[in-house]
Amino acid sequence: MRRIVAAVLLSLFLSLLVAAQTAHRVAIRAGKLIDGRGDKPIENALILIEGDKIVSVTPGGSAPSGTEVIDLSKSTVLPGFIDAHTHVLLQGDITAEEYDEQLLKQSIPYRAILAARNAHIALTHGFTTIRDLETEGAMYADVDVKNAIANGEVPGPRMQVATRAMTPTGMYPLLGYSWELKVPTGVQYVDGAEGARKAVREQAMYGADWIKYYSDRRYHFESDGVLHSMVNFTDEEAKAIVDETHRLGKKVAAHAIGSDGIAAALRAGVDTIEHGDGLTEALMDEMAKRGVYWVPTITVGVYVAPGRGGSWEKMAALERESFSKALKKGIKIALGTDAGGFDWKKLNQAKEFEYYVQYGMTPMQAIRAGTSVPAELLGWGDKLGTIEAGKWADIVAVSGDPLRDITELQRVVFVMKGGTVQKNELK
Ligand SMILES: [Zn+2]
C-alpha cells in the first residue's frame, strides 16, 4: 500500500515538473504600464508571463535568460478591457424593423456565425472579456459562442452570458403580427412567481451565468421632469427571479431605464442596473448604499437617439447629468456599451471610455471602470482587471498616452489574452 502511495506521489511530482518546464514563458517590456492599481503609470516595466498567468511585474527589471521578450517599450500597456454589456447575436437595431428583420429572416446558426465574428471584433479592439446580456431571440447560442471561444476553436473574449432574458407575456418584441402567425420572441416570456423560478432554473441548466430581466418599458417624461416608465413584472415575480437566481449562486442584471423600473429592480434586489438613464438622487443613494453596480451604456444611447426620436435625445442628455451625480455619490460604475444595439462593424465600443471622461471621470477612473470594476462585477476580481502577479495575462497596448487623450483606447495595437498574443501591429 505504502509503495503504491509513493509511486503515485512520484508520478504526480514528475508530471508537475514536466508542466513547469513546458509552460511557455514570455516577457513584455512596457514603456509605460497602467497596471490598474496605482494612480500613476510605471515607467519601463517588465511583465513576466508563464502559461496563461502573470508571474511578476517589475519596474526596470530584466527578463530571465532565454525568455522571449515582446517589445512594447514605445507603448502604453494596460489590462485587457472588459465590456459588461454586449449582444454578440445582434447587429444593431435603431429601428424596430431592423430588429424584426434579424429575428424573422436570419436563422440562429447564421446569427451565431455573425456572433463569432463580433466576438473577434471585440477582441481586436482590446476587449478580452465581455458579459453578453442576452441573445435577442437566438435562444442559447451565446453559450455555444462562449464555449467555442473557451475551447480555442474561434478567437474571442472570455464570456459570461445571460442566455434569453425575461419579460412577462407580451412585453417585448416581436409584437404587432397577426395572432395567426407564430413569430419568434426576443426574450423568454415568464409569468407568475412559480414560472419565474422555473425559467431561472431552465436558463441556468442550459448555461446562463447571469439572469437578465427587463424591469421596464415605455419610457416617458412627466411634469415632474423625471423619466418614468411602465414596470413589467409584479414585485412578487421580480423577487422570485432574483431569489431563485441567488439561490443558484448566480447574479441578476436588470434592464431599467425609467425611474419606476429602476426602483422596482432595486426593490427586487438585483445586482446590476443596465442603462439607468432615469436615476433620481434617492435611487442613486440606494444604489451607493447597497453597492449595486450601474452599467450606463452611453455609447448606444447617444448612437440610437437621432434615429429613434421621441424622448431618446432627452434621455441621452439626462444620462449625462445622472452620470456626474453618480460619480460624486461613489456609485460603482462598470463600463458597458450595449454593442450589438449598434452595429459592431460601425463603431468601436472603446468609445465608451471617451464618454466617461467627457462626462466627468478622470482618464484613470475611466480605465478602472473598464477593467478592475467590471472584473469585480463578474466575480473575477482575483483573476482579471489589473496587471499583477497571479492574474490572467490579459494585456493590451496603445501607441500614445491615454491619460492625455482617452481616444487612444480606440486605437489598440496589441492584444494578449491568457498569455497568447491575439494582435500585434508593432511587429
Ligand atoms: Zn442591451
Short mmCIF file of N, CA, C and O in Angstrom, two decimals, residues 5 35 45 53 60 67 83 151 161 208-209 227-228 246 274 389 391:
data_model
loop_
_atom_site.label_atom_id
_atom_site.label_comp_id
_atom_site.label_asym_id
_atom_site.label_seq_id
_atom_site.Cartn_x
_atom_site.Cartn_y
_atom_site.Cartn_z
N VAL A 5 1.32 4.37 -2.77
CA VAL A 5 1.21 5.81 -2.47
C VAL A 5 2.47 6.53 -2.93
O VAL A 5 2.41 7.59 -3.57
N ASP A 35 -1.17 49.76 -14.56
CA ASP A 35 -1.48 48.40 -14.08
C ASP A 35 -2.91 48.26 -13.56
O ASP A 35 -3.35 47.16 -13.23
N ALA A 45 8.42 49.05 -17.35
CA ALA A 45 8.14 47.87 -16.51
C ALA A 45 8.34 46.58 -17.30
O ALA A 45 8.16 46.54 -18.52
N LYS A 53 -0.75 33.00 -17.11
CA LYS A 53 -0.78 33.91 -15.96
C LYS A 53 0.44 34.84 -15.86
O LYS A 53 1.52 34.52 -16.36
N GLY A 60 11.80 48.61 -14.30
CA GLY A 60 13.15 48.28 -14.77
C GLY A 60 13.16 46.78 -15.04
O GLY A 60 12.40 46.29 -15.85
N THR A 67 14.24 33.92 -22.19
CA THR A 67 12.82 34.26 -22.28
C THR A 67 12.58 35.18 -23.48
O THR A 67 13.30 36.15 -23.67
N ASP A 83 -16.09 44.72 -21.29
CA ASP A 83 -17.38 45.34 -21.61
C ASP A 83 -18.46 44.53 -20.90
O ASP A 83 -18.68 43.36 -21.22
N ASN A 151 -12.89 26.86 -25.89
CA ASN A 151 -12.21 25.65 -26.39
C ASN A 151 -11.14 25.97 -27.43
O ASN A 151 -10.51 25.06 -27.97
N VAL A 161 -22.41 34.83 -19.89
CA VAL A 161 -23.59 35.02 -20.75
C VAL A 161 -24.89 34.91 -19.95
O VAL A 161 -24.96 34.27 -18.91
N ALA A 208 -26.70 29.59 -18.51
CA ALA A 208 -26.68 31.02 -18.16
C ALA A 208 -25.77 31.27 -16.96
O ALA A 208 -25.88 30.60 -15.95
N ASP A 209 -24.83 32.23 -17.11
CA ASP A 209 -24.02 32.66 -15.98
C ASP A 209 -24.74 33.75 -15.20
O ASP A 209 -24.53 33.94 -14.01
N LEU A 227 -37.81 60.92 -15.62
CA LEU A 227 -38.08 59.92 -16.66
C LEU A 227 -38.80 58.73 -16.02
O LEU A 227 -38.24 58.04 -15.17
N HIS A 228 -40.05 58.54 -16.41
CA HIS A 228 -40.85 57.45 -15.85
C HIS A 228 -40.93 56.29 -16.84
O HIS A 228 -40.52 56.42 -18.00
N HIS A 246 -30.19 33.92 -7.03
CA HIS A 246 -29.20 33.97 -5.94
C HIS A 246 -29.07 32.61 -5.26
O HIS A 246 -27.98 32.21 -4.86
N GLU A 274 -28.85 48.12 -15.63
CA GLU A 274 -28.40 48.38 -17.00
C GLU A 274 -29.11 49.63 -17.54
O GLU A 274 -30.32 49.77 -17.40
N ALA A 389 0.89 40.02 -10.37
CA ALA A 389 1.24 38.60 -10.26
C ALA A 389 0.03 37.77 -9.88
O ALA A 389 -0.75 38.14 -9.01
N LYS A 391 -2.57 37.00 -11.78
CA LYS A 391 -3.76 37.20 -12.61
C LYS A 391 -3.56 36.65 -14.02
O LYS A 391 -2.44 36.43 -14.46
#
